[in-house]
Coordinates of C-alpha atoms and ligand atoms in Angstrom, one line a residue:
X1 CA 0.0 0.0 0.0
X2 CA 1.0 3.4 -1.1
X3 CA 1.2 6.3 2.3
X4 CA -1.7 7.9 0.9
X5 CA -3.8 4.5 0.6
X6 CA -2.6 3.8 4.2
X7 CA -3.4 7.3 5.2
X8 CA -7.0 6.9 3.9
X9 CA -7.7 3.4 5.4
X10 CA -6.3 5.3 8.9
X11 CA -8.7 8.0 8.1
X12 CA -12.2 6.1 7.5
X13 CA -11.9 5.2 11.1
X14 CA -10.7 8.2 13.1
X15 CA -11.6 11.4 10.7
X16 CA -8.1 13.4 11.5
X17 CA -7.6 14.3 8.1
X18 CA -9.5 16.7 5.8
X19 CA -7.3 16.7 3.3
X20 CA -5.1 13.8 2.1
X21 CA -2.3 14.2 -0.2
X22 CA -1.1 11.8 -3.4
X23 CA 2.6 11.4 -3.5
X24 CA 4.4 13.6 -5.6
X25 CA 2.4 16.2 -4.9
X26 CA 4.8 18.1 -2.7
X27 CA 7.9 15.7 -3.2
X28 CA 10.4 16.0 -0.4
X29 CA 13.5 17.4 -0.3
X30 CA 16.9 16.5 0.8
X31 CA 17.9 17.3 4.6
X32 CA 17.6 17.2 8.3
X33 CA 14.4 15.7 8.1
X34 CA 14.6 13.7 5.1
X35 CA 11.8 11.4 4.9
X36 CA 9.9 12.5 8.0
X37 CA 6.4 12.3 7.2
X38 CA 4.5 15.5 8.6
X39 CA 0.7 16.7 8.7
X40 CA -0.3 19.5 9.3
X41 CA -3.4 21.3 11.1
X42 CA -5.7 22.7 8.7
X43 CA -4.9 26.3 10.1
X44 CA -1.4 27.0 8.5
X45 CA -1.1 27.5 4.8
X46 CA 0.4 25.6 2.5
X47 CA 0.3 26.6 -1.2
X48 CA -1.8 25.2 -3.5
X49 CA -3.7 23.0 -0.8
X50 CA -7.0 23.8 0.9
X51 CA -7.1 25.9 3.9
X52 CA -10.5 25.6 6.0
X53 CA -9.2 26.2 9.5
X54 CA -12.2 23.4 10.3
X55 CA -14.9 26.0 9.0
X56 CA -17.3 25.8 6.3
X57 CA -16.9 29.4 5.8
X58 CA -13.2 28.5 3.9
X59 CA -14.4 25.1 2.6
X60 CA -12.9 26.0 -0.9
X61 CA -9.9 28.7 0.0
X62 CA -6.9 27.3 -1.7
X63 CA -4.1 29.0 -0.2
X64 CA -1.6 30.9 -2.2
X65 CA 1.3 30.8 0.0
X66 CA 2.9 28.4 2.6
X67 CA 3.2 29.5 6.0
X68 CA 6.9 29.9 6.6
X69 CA 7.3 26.9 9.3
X70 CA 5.7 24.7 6.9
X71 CA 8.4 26.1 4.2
X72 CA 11.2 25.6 6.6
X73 CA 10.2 21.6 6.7
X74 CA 10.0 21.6 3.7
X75 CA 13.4 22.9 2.9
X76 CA 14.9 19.8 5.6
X77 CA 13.3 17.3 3.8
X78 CA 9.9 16.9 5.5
X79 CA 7.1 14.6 3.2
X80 CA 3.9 16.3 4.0
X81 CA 1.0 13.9 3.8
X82 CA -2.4 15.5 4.8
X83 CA -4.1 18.5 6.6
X84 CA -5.6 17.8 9.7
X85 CA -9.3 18.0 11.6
X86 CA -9.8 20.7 13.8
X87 CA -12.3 22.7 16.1
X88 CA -13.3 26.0 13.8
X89 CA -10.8 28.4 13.7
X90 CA -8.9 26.7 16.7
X91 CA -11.8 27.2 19.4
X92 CA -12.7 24.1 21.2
X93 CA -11.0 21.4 23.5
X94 CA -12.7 18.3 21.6
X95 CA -12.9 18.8 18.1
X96 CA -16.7 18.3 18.4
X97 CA -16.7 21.8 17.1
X98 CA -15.3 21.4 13.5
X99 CA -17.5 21.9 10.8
X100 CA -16.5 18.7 9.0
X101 CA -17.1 16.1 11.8
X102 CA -15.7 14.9 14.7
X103 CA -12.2 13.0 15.2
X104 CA -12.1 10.0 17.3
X105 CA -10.0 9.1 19.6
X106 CA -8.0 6.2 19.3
X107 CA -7.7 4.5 23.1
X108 CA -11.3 4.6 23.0
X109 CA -13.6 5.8 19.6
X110 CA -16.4 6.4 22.4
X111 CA -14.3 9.6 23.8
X112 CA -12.7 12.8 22.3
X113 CA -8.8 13.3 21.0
X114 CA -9.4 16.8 22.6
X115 CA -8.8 19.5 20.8
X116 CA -8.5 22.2 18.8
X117 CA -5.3 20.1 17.3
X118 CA -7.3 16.8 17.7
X119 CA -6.5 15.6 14.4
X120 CA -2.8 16.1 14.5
X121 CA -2.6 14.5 17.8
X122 CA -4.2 11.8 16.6
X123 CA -2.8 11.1 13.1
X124 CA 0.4 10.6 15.0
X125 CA -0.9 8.7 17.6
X126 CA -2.1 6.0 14.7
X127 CA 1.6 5.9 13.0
X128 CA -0.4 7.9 10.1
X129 CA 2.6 10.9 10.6
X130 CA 5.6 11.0 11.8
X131 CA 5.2 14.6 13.2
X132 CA 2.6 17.1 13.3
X133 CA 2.4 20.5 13.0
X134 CA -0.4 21.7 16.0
X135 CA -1.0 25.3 17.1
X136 CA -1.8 26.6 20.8
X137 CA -3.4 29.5 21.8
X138 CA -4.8 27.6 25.5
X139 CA -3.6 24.3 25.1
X140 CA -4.5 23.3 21.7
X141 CA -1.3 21.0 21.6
X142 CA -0.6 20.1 24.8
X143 CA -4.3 18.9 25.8
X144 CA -4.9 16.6 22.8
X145 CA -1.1 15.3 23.4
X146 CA -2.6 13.9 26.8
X147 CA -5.4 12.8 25.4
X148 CA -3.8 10.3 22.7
X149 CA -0.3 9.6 24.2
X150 CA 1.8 12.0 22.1
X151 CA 3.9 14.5 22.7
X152 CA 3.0 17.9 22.4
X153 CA 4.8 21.3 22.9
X154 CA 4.4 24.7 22.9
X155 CA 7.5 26.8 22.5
X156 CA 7.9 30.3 24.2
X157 CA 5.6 32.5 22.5
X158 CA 7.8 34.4 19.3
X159 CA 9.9 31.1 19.0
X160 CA 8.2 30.4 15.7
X161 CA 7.1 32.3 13.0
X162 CA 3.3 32.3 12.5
X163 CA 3.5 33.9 9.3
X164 CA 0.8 31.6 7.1
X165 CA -1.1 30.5 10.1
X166 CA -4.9 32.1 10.3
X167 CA -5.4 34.4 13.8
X168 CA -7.2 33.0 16.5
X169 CA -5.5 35.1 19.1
X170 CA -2.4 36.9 18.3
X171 CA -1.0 37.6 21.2
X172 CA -1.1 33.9 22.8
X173 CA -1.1 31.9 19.2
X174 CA 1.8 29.7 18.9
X175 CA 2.9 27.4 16.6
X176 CA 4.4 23.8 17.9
X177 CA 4.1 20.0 17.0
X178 CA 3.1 16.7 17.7
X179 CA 5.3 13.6 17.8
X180 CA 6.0 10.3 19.4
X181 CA 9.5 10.9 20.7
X182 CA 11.4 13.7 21.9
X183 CA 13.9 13.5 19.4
X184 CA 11.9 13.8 16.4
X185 CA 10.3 17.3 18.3
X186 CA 13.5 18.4 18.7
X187 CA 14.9 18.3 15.5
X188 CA 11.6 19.6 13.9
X189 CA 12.0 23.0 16.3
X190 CA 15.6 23.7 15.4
X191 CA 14.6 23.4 12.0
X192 CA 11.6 25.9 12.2
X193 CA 12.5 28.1 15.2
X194 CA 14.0 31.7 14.4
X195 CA 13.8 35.0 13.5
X196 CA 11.0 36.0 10.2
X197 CA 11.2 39.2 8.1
X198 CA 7.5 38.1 7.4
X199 CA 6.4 38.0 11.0
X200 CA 7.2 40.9 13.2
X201 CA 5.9 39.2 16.1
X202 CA 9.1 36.6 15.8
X203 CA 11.5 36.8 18.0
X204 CA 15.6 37.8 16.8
X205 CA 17.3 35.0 19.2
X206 CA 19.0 31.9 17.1
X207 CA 17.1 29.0 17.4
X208 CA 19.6 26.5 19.7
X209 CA 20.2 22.6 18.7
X210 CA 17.7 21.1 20.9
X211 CA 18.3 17.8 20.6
X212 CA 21.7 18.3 22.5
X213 CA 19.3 18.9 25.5
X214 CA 18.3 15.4 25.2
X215 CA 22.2 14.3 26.0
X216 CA 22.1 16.6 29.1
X217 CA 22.6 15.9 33.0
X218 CA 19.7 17.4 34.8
X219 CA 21.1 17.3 38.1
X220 CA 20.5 19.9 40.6
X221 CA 17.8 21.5 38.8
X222 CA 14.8 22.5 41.0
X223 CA 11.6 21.6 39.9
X224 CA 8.7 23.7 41.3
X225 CA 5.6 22.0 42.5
X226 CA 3.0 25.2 42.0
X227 CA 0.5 24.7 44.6
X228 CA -2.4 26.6 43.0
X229 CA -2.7 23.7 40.6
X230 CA -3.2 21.0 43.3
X231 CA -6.8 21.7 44.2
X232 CA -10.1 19.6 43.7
X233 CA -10.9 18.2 40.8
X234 CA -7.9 16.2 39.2
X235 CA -8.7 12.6 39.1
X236 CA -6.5 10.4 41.5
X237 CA -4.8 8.4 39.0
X238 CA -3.7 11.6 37.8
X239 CA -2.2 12.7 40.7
X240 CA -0.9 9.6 41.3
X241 CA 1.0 10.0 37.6
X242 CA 2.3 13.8 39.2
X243 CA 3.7 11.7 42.3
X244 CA 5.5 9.0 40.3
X245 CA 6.8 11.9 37.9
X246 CA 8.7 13.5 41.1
X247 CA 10.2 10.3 42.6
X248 CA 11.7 9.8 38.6
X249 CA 13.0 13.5 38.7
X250 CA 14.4 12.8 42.2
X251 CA 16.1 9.8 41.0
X252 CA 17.7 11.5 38.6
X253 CA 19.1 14.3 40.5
X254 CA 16.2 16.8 40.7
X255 CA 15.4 19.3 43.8
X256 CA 11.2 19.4 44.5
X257 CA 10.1 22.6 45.8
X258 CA 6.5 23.9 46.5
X259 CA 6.5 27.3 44.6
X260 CA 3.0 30.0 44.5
X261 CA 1.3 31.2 41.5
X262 CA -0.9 33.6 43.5
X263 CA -2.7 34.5 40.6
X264 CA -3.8 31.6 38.8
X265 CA -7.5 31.8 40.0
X266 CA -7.7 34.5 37.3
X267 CA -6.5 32.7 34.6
X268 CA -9.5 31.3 32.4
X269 CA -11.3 34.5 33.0
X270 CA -8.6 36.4 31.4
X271 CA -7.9 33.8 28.5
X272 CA -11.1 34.1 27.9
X273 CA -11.5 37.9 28.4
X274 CA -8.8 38.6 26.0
X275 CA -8.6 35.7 23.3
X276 CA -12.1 36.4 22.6
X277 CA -11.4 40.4 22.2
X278 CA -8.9 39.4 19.9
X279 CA -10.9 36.8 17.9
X280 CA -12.9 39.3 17.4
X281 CA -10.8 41.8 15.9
X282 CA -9.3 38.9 14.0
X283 CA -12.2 37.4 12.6
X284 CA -13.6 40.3 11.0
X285 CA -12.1 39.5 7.7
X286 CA -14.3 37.0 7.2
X287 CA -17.0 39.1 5.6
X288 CA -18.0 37.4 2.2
X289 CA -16.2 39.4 0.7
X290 CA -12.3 39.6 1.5
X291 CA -12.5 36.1 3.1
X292 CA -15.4 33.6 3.4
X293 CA -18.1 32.2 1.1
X294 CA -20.7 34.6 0.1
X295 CA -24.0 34.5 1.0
X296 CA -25.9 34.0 -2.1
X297 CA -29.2 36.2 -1.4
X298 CA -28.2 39.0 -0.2
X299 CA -29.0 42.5 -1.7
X300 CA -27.3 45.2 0.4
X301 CA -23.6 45.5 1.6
X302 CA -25.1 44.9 5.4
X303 CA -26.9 42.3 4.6
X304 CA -23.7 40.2 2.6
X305 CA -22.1 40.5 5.6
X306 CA -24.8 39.9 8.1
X307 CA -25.8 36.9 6.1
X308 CA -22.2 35.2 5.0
X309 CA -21.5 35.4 8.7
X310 CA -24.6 34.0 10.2
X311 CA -24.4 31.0 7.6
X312 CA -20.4 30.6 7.5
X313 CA -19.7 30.5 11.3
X314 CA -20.8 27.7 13.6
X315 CA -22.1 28.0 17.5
X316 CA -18.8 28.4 18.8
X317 CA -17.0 30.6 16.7
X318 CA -20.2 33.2 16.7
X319 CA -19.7 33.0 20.9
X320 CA -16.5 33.9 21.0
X321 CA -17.1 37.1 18.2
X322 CA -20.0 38.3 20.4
X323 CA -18.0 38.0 23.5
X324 CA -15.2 39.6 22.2
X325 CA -17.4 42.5 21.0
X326 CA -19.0 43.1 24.1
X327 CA -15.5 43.1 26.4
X328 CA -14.3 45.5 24.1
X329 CA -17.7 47.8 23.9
X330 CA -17.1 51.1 25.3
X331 CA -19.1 50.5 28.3
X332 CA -17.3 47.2 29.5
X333 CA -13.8 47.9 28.0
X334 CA -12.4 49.1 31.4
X335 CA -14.0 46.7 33.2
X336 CA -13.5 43.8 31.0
X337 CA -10.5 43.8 28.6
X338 CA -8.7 46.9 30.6
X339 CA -8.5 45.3 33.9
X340 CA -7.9 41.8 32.4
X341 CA -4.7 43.3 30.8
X342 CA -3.6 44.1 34.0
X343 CA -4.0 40.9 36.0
X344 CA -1.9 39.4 32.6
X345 CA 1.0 41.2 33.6
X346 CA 0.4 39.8 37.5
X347 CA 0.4 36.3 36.1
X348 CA 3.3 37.1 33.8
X349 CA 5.3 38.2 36.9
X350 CA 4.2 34.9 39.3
X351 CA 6.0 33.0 36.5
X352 CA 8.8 35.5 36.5
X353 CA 9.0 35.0 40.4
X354 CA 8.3 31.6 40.1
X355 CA 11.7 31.0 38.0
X356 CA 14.2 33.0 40.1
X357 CA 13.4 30.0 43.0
X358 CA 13.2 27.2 40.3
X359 CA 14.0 26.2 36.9
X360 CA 11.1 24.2 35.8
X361 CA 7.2 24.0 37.0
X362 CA 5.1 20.4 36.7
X363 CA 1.6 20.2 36.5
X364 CA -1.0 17.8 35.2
X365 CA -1.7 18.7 31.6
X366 CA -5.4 18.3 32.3
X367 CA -7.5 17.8 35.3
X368 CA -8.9 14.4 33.6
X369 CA -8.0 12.1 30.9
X370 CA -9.7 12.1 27.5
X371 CA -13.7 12.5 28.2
X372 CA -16.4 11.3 26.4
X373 CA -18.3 12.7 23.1
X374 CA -20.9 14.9 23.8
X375 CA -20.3 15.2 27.4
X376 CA -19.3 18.6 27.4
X377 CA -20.5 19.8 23.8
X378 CA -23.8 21.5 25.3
X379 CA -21.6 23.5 28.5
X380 CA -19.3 25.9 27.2
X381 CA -18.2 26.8 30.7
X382 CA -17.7 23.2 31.4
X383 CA -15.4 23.0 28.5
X384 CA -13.2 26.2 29.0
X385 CA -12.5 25.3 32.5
X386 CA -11.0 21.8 30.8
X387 CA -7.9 24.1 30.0
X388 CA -7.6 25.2 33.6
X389 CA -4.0 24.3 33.8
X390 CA -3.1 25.0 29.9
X391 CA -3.9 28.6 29.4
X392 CA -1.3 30.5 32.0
X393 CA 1.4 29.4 29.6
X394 CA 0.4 31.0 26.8
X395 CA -0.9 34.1 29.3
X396 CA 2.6 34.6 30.1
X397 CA 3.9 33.0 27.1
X398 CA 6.1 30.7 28.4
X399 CA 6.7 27.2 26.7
X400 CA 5.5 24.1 27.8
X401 CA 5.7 20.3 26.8
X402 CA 3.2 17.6 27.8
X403 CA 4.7 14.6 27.9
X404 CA 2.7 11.1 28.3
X405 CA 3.8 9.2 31.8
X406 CA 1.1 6.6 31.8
X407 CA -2.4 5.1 31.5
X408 CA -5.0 5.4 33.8
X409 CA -7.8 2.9 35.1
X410 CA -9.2 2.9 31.6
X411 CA -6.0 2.4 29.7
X412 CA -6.2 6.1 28.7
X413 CA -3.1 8.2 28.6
X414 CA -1.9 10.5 31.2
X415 CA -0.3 13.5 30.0
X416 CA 1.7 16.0 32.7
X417 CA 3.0 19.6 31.7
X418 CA 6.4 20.8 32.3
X419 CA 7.1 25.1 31.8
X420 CA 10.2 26.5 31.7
X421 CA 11.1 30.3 31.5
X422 CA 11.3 32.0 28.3
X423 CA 13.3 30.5 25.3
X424 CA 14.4 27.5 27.4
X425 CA 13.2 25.1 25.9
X426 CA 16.4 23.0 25.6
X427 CA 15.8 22.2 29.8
X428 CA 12.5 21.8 28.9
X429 CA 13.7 18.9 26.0
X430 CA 16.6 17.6 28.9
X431 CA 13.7 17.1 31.7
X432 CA 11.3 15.8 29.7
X433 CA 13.4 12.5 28.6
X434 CA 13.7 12.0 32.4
X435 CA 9.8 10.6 32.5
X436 CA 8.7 10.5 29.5
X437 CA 6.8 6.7 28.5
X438 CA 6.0 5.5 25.3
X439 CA 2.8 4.7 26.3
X440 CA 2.3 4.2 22.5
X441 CA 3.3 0.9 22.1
X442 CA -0.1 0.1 24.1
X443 CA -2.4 1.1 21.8
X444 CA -3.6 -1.1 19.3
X445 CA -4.7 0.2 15.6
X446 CA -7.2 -1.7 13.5
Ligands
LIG1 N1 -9.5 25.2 24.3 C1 -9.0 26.5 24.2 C2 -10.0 27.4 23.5 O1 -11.0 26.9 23.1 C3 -7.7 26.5 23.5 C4 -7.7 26.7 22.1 C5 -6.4 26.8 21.4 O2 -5.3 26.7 22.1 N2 -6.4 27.1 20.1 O3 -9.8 28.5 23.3

């Protein structure tokens, strides 16, 4: 069988790809990642290929450029072999909200991948690619990685270019990936990390070769225990997984220290505060007429835009743009998106704070492993406070890593998070090997 018959097969079963491509349609190059085969998540360009970001508003944009990470792949080598499923425009935490179905999960078809990169994490997690491009804005990457058993990381926010990926929120959106081993993540961020003239946002420090963090000692590093995120509600198997996790970083050397985030009780509220002002903004160009599929009755200017909007966006997406609208309205900016710009800079300094006492934090990835389809779907509040321990990361725009350590009760994976200060993620690379578990080899496909 040919990759894209295999691909196809995978695909009847799980729905992680909207796209699939024939070989030879972007043959590989010669390079670091020669041969690697790489999806990638339906909201980064790549020319010539559709682009839906997950929406039926884009169902037939064909992009005319390739974001510049996806061109940096390509110039190592990478084979890219699909575009993946995905909540609408990256909002969601369960892929239920995609406009072209939802993507199963593969420990257990009756439960979600999680989302909004639940068909990355998942094409990986069936062997379908190698590595996949994901993007996190509140845990799009690192929530689906513990719900399938992958690896999923978010570098510090600037660390990749986002030039080519569609705006969700600009000032938390980060590009990262998906992969089975820490090597293969590695090598994929040296390749695509560093400075952009295309994206102003990117930051001008030389990406480092993060694979030599895999070789490194991590004695004596101090691993802070952040006690905010210890409350009620994480399952115990999970907290079981956080104790093992320290007695492995012990063994190897590590220092455990309780640290304080005093702020992190604010933290959905201002995600939520401020991505949604932003989608807002960002989503505007979606009009019909810039962006977007027209609506075909209308008759007046208002009413192309009134209508191509109403019939383009789904339930979710049209939340978050009326949200947005009112925290920004002139009689709720200050007390909305004003005062939740403030308490960002407060989180931003716990972290600060945080790393002068230690060099890493740990922290479940989620409160529970994968849940089941439709059990959250109908309450939206029940499903934002999924990324509870997720979103201060991108807040302060730190990176983070989950990494799988185990399976629970119901031989579903356990993801934990590891944050690091600003562009360090090589300690972030040298601690994760310490517990990481392949709990892939478990899961059976077909
Ligand atoms: N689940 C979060 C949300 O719905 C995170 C999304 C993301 O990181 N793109 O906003």
């Amino acid at each position: 069988m040919t990759i894209f018959e295999q691909t196809q097969t995978l695909n009847k079963k799980y729905n992680c790809f909207l796209e699939i491509f024939h070989e030879g349609r972007y043959p590989p190059a010669s390079g670091k990642l020669e041969g690697m085969t790489v999806a990638i998540k339906d909201v980064l360009a790549l020319k010539d290929a559709r682009l839906t970001c997950g929406s039926k508003f884009l169902e037939n944009f064909i992009s005319l450029y390739s974001a510049t990470c996806v061109e940096r792949l390509a110039q190592a080598g990478a084979r890219f072999i699909g575009k993946t499923n995905m909540d609408e425009f990256a909002m969601g935490s369960s892929n239920e909200n995609s406009a072209f179905g939802v993507v199963l999960n593969p420990w257990d078809t009756t439960r979600v991948p999680g989302g909004s990169s639940g068909g990355s994490a998942v094409a990986v997690a069936i062997g379908a690619a190698r590595l996949a491009l994901g993007t996190d804005t509140g845990g799009s990457i690192r929530q689906p990685a513990a719900f399938t058993g992958t690896i999923g990381i978010k570098p510090t926010y600037g660390r990749i270019s986002r030039y080519g990926l569609t705006a969700f929120a600009s000032s938390f959106d980060t590009v990262g990936t998906f992969t089975r081993n820490l090597e293969d993540a590695a090598l994929a961020l040296e390749v695509m990390a560093g400075k952009d003239a295309l994206d102003a946002t990117s930051a001008d420090i030389p990406a480092e070769e993060y694979s030599l963090g895999l070789e490194k000692d991590v004695r004596g590093l101090r691993i802070g225990i952040p006690i905010e995120y210890y409350g009620e509600g994480i399952e115990p198997d999970i907290r079981e997984a956080i104790n093992d996790t320290k007695e492995k970083f012990k063994k190897a050397g590590c220092t455990i220290h309780n640290v304080s985030l005093p702020h992190t009780k604010y933290a959905i509220a201002v995600y939520y505060i401020l991505t949604t002002a932003e989608a807002s903004s960002n989503l505007a160009r979606f009009d019909g007429i810039r962006y977007g599929k027209r609506a075909k009755e209308a008759e007046t200017l208002l009413e192309t835009y009134v209508r191509s909007r109403s019939e383009g966006f789904g339930a979710e997406v049209k939340r978050r743009i009326m949200l947005g609208t009112y925290v920004l309205s002139s009689g709720y900016y200050y007390a909305y998106y004003k005062r939740a710009q403030r308490v960002r800079r407060l989180i931003k300094n716990d972290f600060t704070n945080a790393f002068n006492e230690c060099d890493a934090l740990l922290t479940p990835t989620t409160p529970t492993t994968a849940f089941k389809l439709g059990d959250k779907i109908s309450d939206p509040l029940a499903m934002y406070l999924n990324d509870i321990f997720t979103v201060s990361a991108n807040i302060a725009g730190v990176p983070a890593i989950s990494i799988p350590v185990g399976l629970d009760n119901n031989d579903l994976p356990i993801g934990v998070q590891l944050m690091t200060g600003d562009f360090k993620e090589t300690k972030l690379f040298s601690l994760a090997k310490e517990i990481h578990v392949d709990v892939l080899q478990r899961l059976k496909v077909n």
